[in-house]
Amino acid sequence: MHKDTFEPKDILAAVDGSFTTTDALREAVLDRLCAGDTQPVQGFFAAHHPADTANFLGALNTDEICEILRLLRLRDRAEVFGYLPEPLQIDLARCLGRKEFAAIITEMSADERADLFNRLSEEQQEALLPALAQAEREDIRLLSAYEEGTAGAVMTSEYVTLPPDLTAREALDKLRREAPDKETIYTAYVIDAERRLMGVVSLRELILAGPGARVANLMERNVIFGSVGDAREDVARKIATYDLLALPIVNGNDALVGIVTQDDAMDVAEEEATEDFHKVGTVGRLATGLKDAGVSLLYRKRVLWLVVLVFGNIFSGAGIAAFENTIAAHVALVFFLPLLIGSGGNAGSQSATLMVRALATGDIRLADWSRMLGKEALVAGALGLTMAVAVSTIGLVRGGPEIAVVVSLTMVLIVLVGSLIGISLPFLLSRFNLDPASASAPLITSIADAAGVLIYFAIATALLPIPAA
Amino acid sequence: MHKDTFEPKDILAAVDGSFTTTDALREAVLDRLCAGDTQPVQGFFAAHHPADTANFLGALNTDEICEILRLLRLRDRAEVFGYLPEPLQIDLARCLGRKEFAAIITEMSADERADLFNRLSEEQQEALLPALAQAEREDIRLLSAYEEGTAGAVMTSEYVTLPPDLTAREALDKLRREAPDKETIYTAYVIDAERRLMGVVSLRELILAGPGARVANLMERNVIFGSVGDAREDVARKIATYDLLALPIVNGNDALVGIVTQDDAMDVAEEEATEDFHKVGTVGRLATGLKDAGVSLLYRKRVLWLVVLVFGNIFSGAGIAAFENTIAAHVALVFFLPLLIGSGGNAGSQSATLMVRALATGDIRLADWSRMLGKEALVAGALGLTMAVAVSTIGLVRGGPEIAVVVSLTMVLIVLVGSLIGISLPFLLSRFNLDPASASAPLITSIADAAGVLIYFAIATALLPIPAA
């Protein structure tokens, strides 16, 4: 690890993964590059995982990254490149020469290559294609045809297939020959002459079997598979449910066309959870991480919902205006307004959060609606009563017994209505094939606010004495 | 698959994974059991993935499940049992005999076994231990010693180790011999006499190497590893970052004590995301899924925060009470109250959601605070101005030019303050080693509400004419 060329503390920082924040290391590397002293830099990066190297390079400018990438061995270069964020990859495509870029892209895994290709400008794509070999051109053409967000778009074509009549020994020989070009050799797929999926066999089973055993007798015939058009989150969930290393993907003719590996499924699951998180917080889909998102991108992703909610709140305002006389006669009612409508919104966001996540993880299905609604009514009733007790004491102190009754009664109703809205909206959205995660806390809050204002002042007007205007 | 014994539509429902909802199938299975016609039932379950069988069994009562489990081969029985929800496993432990239960638990993977054992009552544990073999007893003792939520508590002890001086052929022989008892044989760990981790070698590399090559020369020496005390979400993140099939875990003496596999990491990541989701929605940690959670459990998990927020809202009420004269003089101000404080809360929850998720996925670290705060001020300022324009038109129509000025000015300030609270609170919590996800939308909303009331009426009192009381 060339301990003599960098400060020990830098090495230490590098080893525990936090070295992206040590500016000292960045300067040390750049100093050596300027001085033409490339060997220690090369050694330093060779000793690190490509993910760490990529993380470090992310803090440098494009020219510096190009220079360091050129110092690495081609295979490492492609691996590091694959771990860089996509916008940076596209910038680098410009700064690296066409041939250099083609060499890197050839070494990348088939799915990463197709993803990157899809994001290049048409001009860049046209410049790149002639520099690639026939096999890679064909692969890109096949993989980049699928719509984003589908199984087709995340799958890779680098898997091993076996005919059913091979022996275990022959199958192992084939795996060994093809290993260098395949994403995984731990699961092999048995197909017929039309590439239809007949079974799946693991390397573990092939190794344990006698050398003369037939693949057809070793393979598992009840294969769990996905289709190219499946949503990528469904594929990820299947891999998690069945603890698979990879899921085979078939096309409309039941022919095997790719696999989705577990590590890609894990990335998909994380991205989908982040997207749901942001939706629940009424933030639009960010293509980059929050750290790299610019001010104007963040503004655009947030402003829409905020303005929609402003206009949504007009209903609450209109509700209040309708009860102007009641308010003028009992200004003390206003003290409890934020508390009451806030509580309805809070209870509603709780229900919506539970429901959105349960629908996303598959814990709850559409058919469970009526059961969940009944349960929610019980839970919300109990919550409303508890909160009514809490608020009645405040009501007594601040507004007297009449106000306390109005406020307590309102609390029970508001929590019940808010919760039932919160639990129903995700179901309704899901029913109409919309994303349940759009039933965000702020949306629920706005609806619960308007309902709450009406409930509160209607009860107050009915129970409290109002002098003629 | 005994197509003749069940209705074709049931088989179809079973094949596409939705058969838990077909009551017809449930009845068909139970009917045959009552009639003593067990063979088709046996065949039916043998043809399905254990995860699907477990999913189906979840809808039956404990006695029915016991009866069906007894029909399966021991290996299948243990696998199906492992996929059942934990509370059900514990119920079954009572209904199955002690010997039967011991046989199942012996067949389970080491990490699942230790988890289950930890959740049994002391009485059940004591009854079970003598029925287990020495090896399993030892395993349980080792694995169940670690605190929940740590790497130690999710790791398994079923991995393959190699001494460095073996040849590739000898290593392959060892893998083959040990394969039946190990969770994975695709990654083997090279250790010295003190079990210190020297390197890692994949089955792929062993297969590709010449039979005489030494493990010491094949292994990767820069091993990425975790420690028993690491938080389980950090371990899951490491596996995702470096695309590992398994992560080796070492104890305080650097000795290898276990591995965490990718499929367990995926489950951990999903559970952690769900927990964060619920926290952001101010719901406490649910040990079961939402579907199985009872009314009283849901009540308990939700009531605490709701009541806390009721008392938090006293501040907003007190703020309003302090400005009673201003409100009495300009009742129109009340129309805009829900809108203004709602907007502050909405902008704040957006910021908090973005920040909580970015901290959880590792996109943002504590050191990035000042940079994020500056960016947030710019974004929030722009959002506030946009919303002020939207609200000023409503203000003009409903309250006249003076009210419009007060409302617009308040909007800019409220959105700015709400956003800065939303972005800072997760950082602050994280700084003091609390979970940033506690900075939930309702908490942010309550704080933003109180701040909003003060800002609103302070501006109104300063700018509007108030008649002497």
PDB file of C-alpha atoms in Angstrom, chain A residues 197-436:
ATOM      1  CA  LEU A 197     -36.570 -21.372 -19.505  1.00  0.00           C
ATOM      2  CA  MET A 198     -36.688 -25.050 -18.435  1.00  0.00           C
ATOM      3  CA  GLY A 199     -34.956 -24.864 -15.082  1.00  0.00           C
ATOM      4  CA  VAL A 200     -32.250 -23.349 -12.953  1.00  0.00           C
ATOM      5  CA  VAL A 201     -29.184 -25.004 -11.431  1.00  0.00           C
ATOM      6  CA  SER A 202     -26.708 -23.556  -8.942  1.00  0.00           C
ATOM      7  CA  LEU A 203     -22.957 -23.958  -9.077  1.00  0.00           C
ATOM      8  CA  ARG A 204     -23.245 -25.476  -5.588  1.00  0.00           C
ATOM      9  CA  GLU A 205     -25.461 -28.270  -6.930  1.00  0.00           C
ATOM     10  CA  LEU A 206     -23.167 -28.878  -9.922  1.00  0.00           C
ATOM     11  CA  ILE A 207     -20.137 -29.176  -7.639  1.00  0.00           C
ATOM     12  CA  LEU A 208     -21.902 -31.537  -5.237  1.00  0.00           C
ATOM     13  CA  ALA A 209     -23.298 -33.786  -7.997  1.00  0.00           C
ATOM     14  CA  GLY A 210     -21.414 -36.713  -9.438  1.00  0.00           C
ATOM     15  CA  PRO A 211     -19.508 -35.701 -12.631  1.00  0.00           C
ATOM     16  CA  GLY A 212     -21.780 -37.830 -14.818  1.00  0.00           C
ATOM     17  CA  ALA A 213     -25.124 -36.526 -13.500  1.00  0.00           C
ATOM     18  CA  ARG A 214     -27.326 -34.818 -16.105  1.00  0.00           C
ATOM     19  CA  VAL A 215     -28.199 -31.141 -15.729  1.00  0.00           C
ATOM     20  CA  ALA A 216     -31.828 -32.062 -16.509  1.00  0.00           C
ATOM     21  CA  ASN A 217     -31.925 -34.175 -13.338  1.00  0.00           C
ATOM     22  CA  LEU A 218     -30.136 -31.642 -11.155  1.00  0.00           C
ATOM     23  CA  MET A 219     -32.094 -28.552 -12.096  1.00  0.00           C
ATOM     24  CA  GLU A 220     -35.001 -27.026 -10.163  1.00  0.00           C
ATOM     25  CA  ARG A 221     -37.993 -26.950 -12.518  1.00  0.00           C
ATOM     26  CA  ASN A 222     -40.232 -24.567 -10.552  1.00  0.00           C
ATOM     27  CA  VAL A 223     -38.287 -21.495 -11.616  1.00  0.00           C
ATOM     28  CA  ILE A 224     -39.194 -18.122 -10.151  1.00  0.00           C
ATOM     29  CA  PHE A 225     -38.874 -15.565 -12.939  1.00  0.00           C
ATOM     30  CA  GLY A 226     -39.925 -12.085 -14.044  1.00  0.00           C
ATOM     31  CA  SER A 227     -40.983 -10.497 -17.344  1.00  0.00           C
ATOM     32  CA  VAL A 228     -39.220  -7.675 -19.166  1.00  0.00           C
ATOM     33  CA  GLY A 229     -42.201  -5.373 -18.606  1.00  0.00           C
ATOM     34  CA  ASP A 230     -42.442  -5.935 -14.817  1.00  0.00           C
ATOM     35  CA  ALA A 231     -41.867  -2.877 -12.646  1.00  0.00           C
ATOM     36  CA  ARG A 232     -38.308  -2.919 -11.326  1.00  0.00           C
ATOM     37  CA  GLU A 233     -39.516  -2.645  -7.708  1.00  0.00           C
ATOM     38  CA  ASP A 234     -41.581  -5.836  -8.167  1.00  0.00           C
ATOM     39  CA  VAL A 235     -38.494  -7.644  -9.430  1.00  0.00           C
ATOM     40  CA  ALA A 236     -36.489  -6.387  -6.446  1.00  0.00           C
ATOM     41  CA  ARG A 237     -39.234  -7.536  -4.077  1.00  0.00           C
ATOM     42  CA  LYS A 238     -39.288 -11.012  -5.677  1.00  0.00           C
ATOM     43  CA  ILE A 239     -35.528 -11.352  -5.205  1.00  0.00           C
ATOM     44  CA  ALA A 240     -35.888 -10.308  -1.539  1.00  0.00           C
ATOM     45  CA  THR A 241     -38.875 -12.597  -0.889  1.00  0.00           C
ATOM     46  CA  TYR A 242     -37.284 -15.720  -2.339  1.00  0.00           C
ATOM     47  CA  ASP A 243     -33.689 -14.914  -1.265  1.00  0.00           C
ATOM     48  CA  LEU A 244     -32.412 -15.306  -4.844  1.00  0.00           C
ATOM     49  CA  LEU A 245     -28.929 -14.455  -6.097  1.00  0.00           C
ATOM     50  CA  ALA A 246     -30.454 -13.510  -9.458  1.00  0.00           C
ATOM     51  CA  LEU A 247     -33.877 -13.500 -11.094  1.00  0.00           C
ATOM     52  CA  PRO A 248     -34.207 -14.678 -14.731  1.00  0.00           C
ATOM     53  CA  ILE A 249     -36.223 -12.353 -17.003  1.00  0.00           C
ATOM     54  CA  VAL A 250     -38.243 -13.621 -19.983  1.00  0.00           C
ATOM     55  CA  ASN A 251     -39.796 -11.771 -22.916  1.00  0.00           C
ATOM     56  CA  GLY A 252     -43.294 -12.067 -24.382  1.00  0.00           C
ATOM     57  CA  ASN A 253     -42.395 -15.396 -26.038  1.00  0.00           C
ATOM     58  CA  ASP A 254     -41.210 -16.912 -22.733  1.00  0.00           C
ATOM     59  CA  ALA A 255     -37.638 -16.758 -24.014  1.00  0.00           C
ATOM     60  CA  LEU A 256     -34.878 -15.973 -21.504  1.00  0.00           C
ATOM     61  CA  VAL A 257     -33.425 -12.536 -22.299  1.00  0.00           C
ATOM     62  CA  GLY A 258     -31.613 -11.462 -19.138  1.00  0.00           C
ATOM     63  CA  ILE A 259     -31.127 -11.678 -15.383  1.00  0.00           C
ATOM     64  CA  VAL A 260     -31.386  -9.144 -12.565  1.00  0.00           C
ATOM     65  CA  THR A 261     -28.752  -9.747  -9.869  1.00  0.00           C
ATOM     66  CA  GLN A 262     -29.230  -9.307  -6.120  1.00  0.00           C
ATOM     67  CA  ASP A 263     -26.860  -6.337  -5.841  1.00  0.00           C
ATOM     68  CA  ASP A 264     -28.788  -4.472  -8.530  1.00  0.00           C
ATOM     69  CA  ALA A 265     -32.044  -5.375  -6.755  1.00  0.00           C
ATOM     70  CA  MET A 266     -30.652  -3.872  -3.551  1.00  0.00           C
ATOM     71  CA  ASP A 267     -29.857  -0.596  -5.348  1.00  0.00           C
ATOM     72  CA  VAL A 268     -33.343  -0.572  -6.877  1.00  0.00           C
ATOM     73  CA  ALA A 269     -34.961  -1.131  -3.474  1.00  0.00           C
ATOM     74  CA  GLU A 270     -32.971   1.756  -1.989  1.00  0.00           C
ATOM     75  CA  GLU A 271     -33.811   4.115  -4.848  1.00  0.00           C
ATOM     76  CA  GLU A 272     -37.503   3.215  -4.678  1.00  0.00           C
ATOM     77  CA  ALA A 273     -37.589   3.756  -0.895  1.00  0.00           C
ATOM     78  CA  THR A 274     -35.940   7.161  -1.360  1.00  0.00           C
ATOM     79  CA  GLU A 275     -38.460   8.059  -4.059  1.00  0.00           C
ATOM     80  CA  ASP A 276     -41.374   7.083  -1.768  1.00  0.00           C
ATOM     81  CA  PHE A 277     -39.820   9.053   1.062  1.00  0.00           C
ATOM     82  CA  HIS A 278     -39.595  12.135  -1.106  1.00  0.00           C
ATOM     83  CA  LYS A 279     -43.116  11.716  -2.452  1.00  0.00           C
ATOM     84  CA  VAL A 280     -44.512  11.439   1.070  1.00  0.00           C
ATOM     85  CA  GLY A 281     -42.633  14.670   1.808  1.00  0.00           C
ATOM     86  CA  THR A 282     -44.090  16.186  -1.434  1.00  0.00           C
ATOM     87  CA  VAL A 283     -40.720  16.485  -3.109  1.00  0.00           C
ATOM     88  CA  GLY A 284     -40.483  15.488  -6.784  1.00  0.00           C
ATOM     89  CA  ARG A 285     -38.119  12.789  -8.069  1.00  0.00           C
ATOM     90  CA  LEU A 286     -34.460  13.843  -7.828  1.00  0.00           C
ATOM     91  CA  ALA A 287     -32.234  12.226 -10.468  1.00  0.00           C
ATOM     92  CA  THR A 288     -29.133  12.903  -8.327  1.00  0.00           C
ATOM     93  CA  GLY A 289     -28.509  12.670  -4.592  1.00  0.00           C
ATOM     94  CA  LEU A 290     -29.503  15.593  -2.360  1.00  0.00           C
ATOM     95  CA  LYS A 291     -25.850  16.525  -1.925  1.00  0.00           C
ATOM     96  CA  ASP A 292     -25.316  17.103  -5.644  1.00  0.00           C
ATOM     97  CA  ALA A 293     -28.729  18.695  -6.316  1.00  0.00           C
ATOM     98  CA  GLY A 294     -28.498  22.396  -7.205  1.00  0.00           C
ATOM     99  CA  VAL A 295     -30.609  25.228  -5.780  1.00  0.00           C
ATOM    100  CA  SER A 296     -32.732  25.592  -8.906  1.00  0.00           C
ATOM    101  CA  LEU A 297     -33.401  21.831  -9.173  1.00  0.00           C
ATOM    102  CA  LEU A 298     -34.487  21.669  -5.515  1.00  0.00           C
ATOM    103  CA  TYR A 299     -36.683  24.750  -5.999  1.00  0.00           C
ATOM    104  CA  ARG A 300     -38.434  23.185  -8.996  1.00  0.00           C
ATOM    105  CA  LYS A 301     -38.944  19.836  -7.226  1.00  0.00           C
ATOM    106  CA  ARG A 302     -40.562  21.484  -4.189  1.00  0.00           C
ATOM    107  CA  VAL A 303     -42.480  24.508  -5.435  1.00  0.00           C
ATOM    108  CA  LEU A 304     -45.309  22.725  -7.238  1.00  0.00           C
ATOM    109  CA  TRP A 305     -46.811  21.003  -4.204  1.00  0.00           C
ATOM    110  CA  LEU A 306     -46.317  23.997  -1.941  1.00  0.00           C
ATOM    111  CA  VAL A 307     -48.275  26.272  -4.288  1.00  0.00           C
ATOM    112  CA  VAL A 308     -50.947  23.613  -4.836  1.00  0.00           C
ATOM    113  CA  LEU A 309     -51.327  23.411  -1.055  1.00  0.00           C
ATOM    114  CA  VAL A 310     -51.619  27.212  -0.817  1.00  0.00           C
ATOM    115  CA  PHE A 311     -54.624  27.087  -3.096  1.00  0.00           C
ATOM    116  CA  GLY A 312     -55.887  24.013  -1.251  1.00  0.00           C
ATOM    117  CA  ASN A 313     -55.854  26.036   1.940  1.00  0.00           C
ATOM    118  CA  ILE A 314     -58.266  28.554   0.405  1.00  0.00           C
ATOM    119  CA  PHE A 315     -60.986  26.098   1.390  1.00  0.00           C
ATOM    120  CA  SER A 316     -59.987  26.365   5.038  1.00  0.00           C
ATOM    121  CA  GLY A 317     -59.976  30.150   4.742  1.00  0.00           C
ATOM    122  CA  ALA A 318     -63.393  30.159   3.075  1.00  0.00           C
ATOM    123  CA  GLY A 319     -64.679  27.898   5.835  1.00  0.00           C
ATOM    124  CA  ILE A 320     -63.469  30.300   8.475  1.00  0.00           C
ATOM    125  CA  ALA A 321     -64.997  33.289   6.631  1.00  0.00           C
ATOM    126  CA  ALA A 322     -68.383  31.553   6.676  1.00  0.00           C
ATOM    127  CA  PHE A 323     -68.278  31.458  10.479  1.00  0.00           C
ATOM    128  CA  GLU A 324     -67.131  35.065  10.989  1.00  0.00           C
ATOM    129  CA  ASN A 325     -69.936  35.837  13.462  1.00  0.00           C
ATOM    130  CA  THR A 326     -69.169  32.849  15.644  1.00  0.00           C
ATOM    131  CA  ILE A 327     -65.493  33.818  15.761  1.00  0.00           C
ATOM    132  CA  ALA A 328     -66.221  37.479  16.526  1.00  0.00           C
ATOM    133  CA  ALA A 329     -68.483  36.403  19.425  1.00  0.00           C
ATOM    134  CA  HIS A 330     -65.954  33.880  20.825  1.00  0.00           C
ATOM    135  CA  VAL A 331     -62.398  34.943  19.953  1.00  0.00           C
ATOM    136  CA  ALA A 332     -61.156  32.264  22.382  1.00  0.00           C
ATOM    137  CA  LEU A 333     -62.114  29.685  19.735  1.00  0.00           C
ATOM    138  CA  VAL A 334     -59.183  30.900  17.625  1.00  0.00           C
ATOM    139  CA  PHE A 335     -56.709  29.848  20.319  1.00  0.00           C
ATOM    140  CA  PHE A 336     -57.599  26.206  19.714  1.00  0.00           C
ATOM    141  CA  LEU A 337     -57.695  26.394  15.940  1.00  0.00           C
ATOM    142  CA  PRO A 338     -54.035  25.438  15.199  1.00  0.00           C
ATOM    143  CA  LEU A 339     -54.180  22.690  17.818  1.00  0.00           C
ATOM    144  CA  LEU A 340     -57.369  21.069  16.531  1.00  0.00           C
ATOM    145  CA  ILE A 341     -56.679  21.140  12.816  1.00  0.00           C
ATOM    146  CA  GLY A 342     -53.052  20.222  13.513  1.00  0.00           C
ATOM    147  CA  SER A 343     -54.144  17.125  15.425  1.00  0.00           C
ATOM    148  CA  GLY A 344     -56.408  15.980  12.576  1.00  0.00           C
ATOM    149  CA  GLY A 345     -53.530  16.410  10.134  1.00  0.00           C
ATOM    150  CA  ASN A 346     -51.077  14.601  12.413  1.00  0.00           C
ATOM    151  CA  ALA A 347     -53.345  11.594  12.938  1.00  0.00           C
ATOM    152  CA  GLY A 348     -54.039  11.529   9.198  1.00  0.00           C
ATOM    153  CA  SER A 349     -50.333  11.584   8.281  1.00  0.00           C
ATOM    154  CA  GLN A 350     -49.659   8.744  10.685  1.00  0.00           C
ATOM    155  CA  SER A 351     -52.288   6.580   9.006  1.00  0.00           C
ATOM    156  CA  ALA A 352     -51.139   7.549   5.519  1.00  0.00           C
ATOM    157  CA  THR A 353     -47.498   6.815   6.352  1.00  0.00           C
ATOM    158  CA  LEU A 354     -48.333   3.353   7.696  1.00  0.00           C
ATOM    159  CA  MET A 355     -50.478   2.575   4.680  1.00  0.00           C
ATOM    160  CA  VAL A 356     -48.106   3.912   1.994  1.00  0.00           C
ATOM    161  CA  ARG A 357     -45.205   1.873   3.333  1.00  0.00           C
ATOM    162  CA  ALA A 358     -47.301  -1.277   3.850  1.00  0.00           C
ATOM    163  CA  LEU A 359     -48.553  -1.055   0.255  1.00  0.00           C
ATOM    164  CA  ALA A 360     -44.978  -0.515  -0.995  1.00  0.00           C
ATOM    165  CA  THR A 361     -43.529  -3.522   0.839  1.00  0.00           C
ATOM    166  CA  GLY A 362     -46.462  -5.737  -0.144  1.00  0.00           C
ATOM    167  CA  ASP A 363     -47.594  -6.198   3.485  1.00  0.00           C
ATOM    168  CA  ILE A 364     -51.071  -4.936   2.528  1.00  0.00           C
ATOM    169  CA  ARG A 365     -53.033  -5.437  -0.690  1.00  0.00           C
ATOM    170  CA  LEU A 366     -56.050  -3.653  -2.162  1.00  0.00           C
ATOM    171  CA  ALA A 367     -58.333  -6.462  -0.980  1.00  0.00           C
ATOM    172  CA  ASP A 368     -57.518  -5.609   2.637  1.00  0.00           C
ATOM    173  CA  TRP A 369     -59.145  -2.150   2.484  1.00  0.00           C
ATOM    174  CA  SER A 370     -62.377  -2.866   4.345  1.00  0.00           C
ATOM    175  CA  ARG A 371     -60.557  -4.752   7.094  1.00  0.00           C
ATOM    176  CA  MET A 372     -58.030  -1.941   7.513  1.00  0.00           C
ATOM    177  CA  LEU A 373     -60.762   0.706   7.505  1.00  0.00           C
ATOM    178  CA  GLY A 374     -62.627  -1.021  10.346  1.00  0.00           C
ATOM    179  CA  LYS A 375     -59.440  -1.398  12.373  1.00  0.00           C
ATOM    180  CA  GLU A 376     -58.491   2.234  11.717  1.00  0.00           C
ATOM    181  CA  ALA A 377     -61.896   3.475  12.935  1.00  0.00           C
ATOM    182  CA  LEU A 378     -61.310   1.701  16.266  1.00  0.00           C
ATOM    183  CA  VAL A 379     -57.734   2.948  16.631  1.00  0.00           C
ATOM    184  CA  ALA A 380     -58.652   6.510  15.633  1.00  0.00           C
ATOM    185  CA  GLY A 381     -61.671   6.532  17.968  1.00  0.00           C
ATOM    186  CA  ALA A 382     -59.442   5.550  20.880  1.00  0.00           C
ATOM    187  CA  LEU A 383     -56.803   8.122  19.885  1.00  0.00           C
ATOM    188  CA  GLY A 384     -59.465  10.841  19.521  1.00  0.00           C
ATOM    189  CA  LEU A 385     -60.875  10.144  22.994  1.00  0.00           C
ATOM    190  CA  THR A 386     -57.418  10.260  24.582  1.00  0.00           C
ATOM    191  CA  MET A 387     -56.597  13.546  22.890  1.00  0.00           C
ATOM    192  CA  ALA A 388     -60.026  14.958  23.793  1.00  0.00           C
ATOM    193  CA  VAL A 389     -59.230  14.328  27.463  1.00  0.00           C
ATOM    194  CA  ALA A 390     -55.847  16.046  27.046  1.00  0.00           C
ATOM    195  CA  VAL A 391     -57.351  19.045  25.297  1.00  0.00           C
ATOM    196  CA  SER A 392     -60.389  19.412  27.576  1.00  0.00           C
ATOM    197  CA  THR A 393     -58.188  20.465  30.496  1.00  0.00           C
ATOM    198  CA  ILE A 394     -56.601  23.166  28.354  1.00  0.00           C
ATOM    199  CA  GLY A 395     -60.080  24.148  27.166  1.00  0.00           C
ATOM    200  CA  LEU A 396     -61.358  24.520  30.718  1.00  0.00           C
ATOM    201  CA  VAL A 397     -58.428  26.717  31.778  1.00  0.00           C
ATOM    202  CA  ARG A 398     -58.422  28.938  28.716  1.00  0.00           C
ATOM    203  CA  GLY A 399     -62.053  29.148  27.623  1.00  0.00           C
ATOM    204  CA  GLY A 400     -64.376  27.800  30.348  1.00  0.00           C
ATOM    205  CA  PRO A 401     -66.636  24.728  30.367  1.00  0.00           C
ATOM    206  CA  GLU A 402     -68.646  25.524  27.193  1.00  0.00           C
ATOM    207  CA  ILE A 403     -65.522  25.957  25.086  1.00  0.00           C
ATOM    208  CA  ALA A 404     -64.047  22.804  26.662  1.00  0.00           C
ATOM    209  CA  VAL A 405     -67.045  20.759  25.477  1.00  0.00           C
ATOM    210  CA  VAL A 406     -66.848  22.161  21.939  1.00  0.00           C
ATOM    211  CA  VAL A 407     -63.105  21.594  21.739  1.00  0.00           C
ATOM    212  CA  SER A 408     -63.239  18.008  23.082  1.00  0.00           C
ATOM    213  CA  LEU A 409     -66.086  16.983  20.819  1.00  0.00           C
ATOM    214  CA  THR A 410     -64.302  18.505  17.833  1.00  0.00           C
ATOM    215  CA  MET A 411     -61.085  16.679  18.711  1.00  0.00           C
ATOM    216  CA  VAL A 412     -62.715  13.233  18.633  1.00  0.00           C
ATOM    217  CA  LEU A 413     -64.372  13.911  15.286  1.00  0.00           C
ATOM    218  CA  ILE A 414     -61.347  15.579  13.710  1.00  0.00           C
ATOM    219  CA  VAL A 415     -58.952  12.744  14.627  1.00  0.00           C
ATOM    220  CA  LEU A 416     -61.453  10.182  13.330  1.00  0.00           C
ATOM    221  CA  VAL A 417     -62.026  12.002  10.028  1.00  0.00           C
ATOM    222  CA  GLY A 418     -58.325  12.782   9.558  1.00  0.00           C
ATOM    223  CA  SER A 419     -57.335   9.145  10.160  1.00  0.00           C
ATOM    224  CA  LEU A 420     -59.954   7.739   7.816  1.00  0.00           C
ATOM    225  CA  ILE A 421     -58.843  10.158   5.075  1.00  0.00           C
ATOM    226  CA  GLY A 422     -55.229   9.183   5.762  1.00  0.00           C
ATOM    227  CA  ILE A 423     -55.906   5.473   5.443  1.00  0.00           C
ATOM    228  CA  SER A 424     -58.248   5.697   2.457  1.00  0.00           C
ATOM    229  CA  LEU A 425     -56.352   8.046   0.145  1.00  0.00           C
ATOM    230  CA  PRO A 426     -53.381   5.704  -0.488  1.00  0.00           C
ATOM    231  CA  PHE A 427     -55.858   2.876  -1.215  1.00  0.00           C
ATOM    232  CA  LEU A 428     -57.874   5.057  -3.604  1.00  0.00           C
ATOM    233  CA  LEU A 429     -54.769   6.212  -5.460  1.00  0.00           C
ATOM    234  CA  SER A 430     -53.552   2.620  -5.703  1.00  0.00           C
ATOM    235  CA  ARG A 431     -56.990   1.543  -6.949  1.00  0.00           C
ATOM    236  CA  PHE A 432     -56.729   3.974  -9.859  1.00  0.00           C
ATOM    237  CA  ASN A 433     -53.168   2.866 -10.584  1.00  0.00           C
ATOM    238  CA  LEU A 434     -51.647   6.038  -9.183  1.00  0.00           C
ATOM    239  CA  ASP A 435     -48.719   5.942  -6.796  1.00  0.00           C
ATOM    240  CA  PRO A 436     -50.037   5.667  -3.216  1.00  0.00           C
TER     241      PRO A 436
END
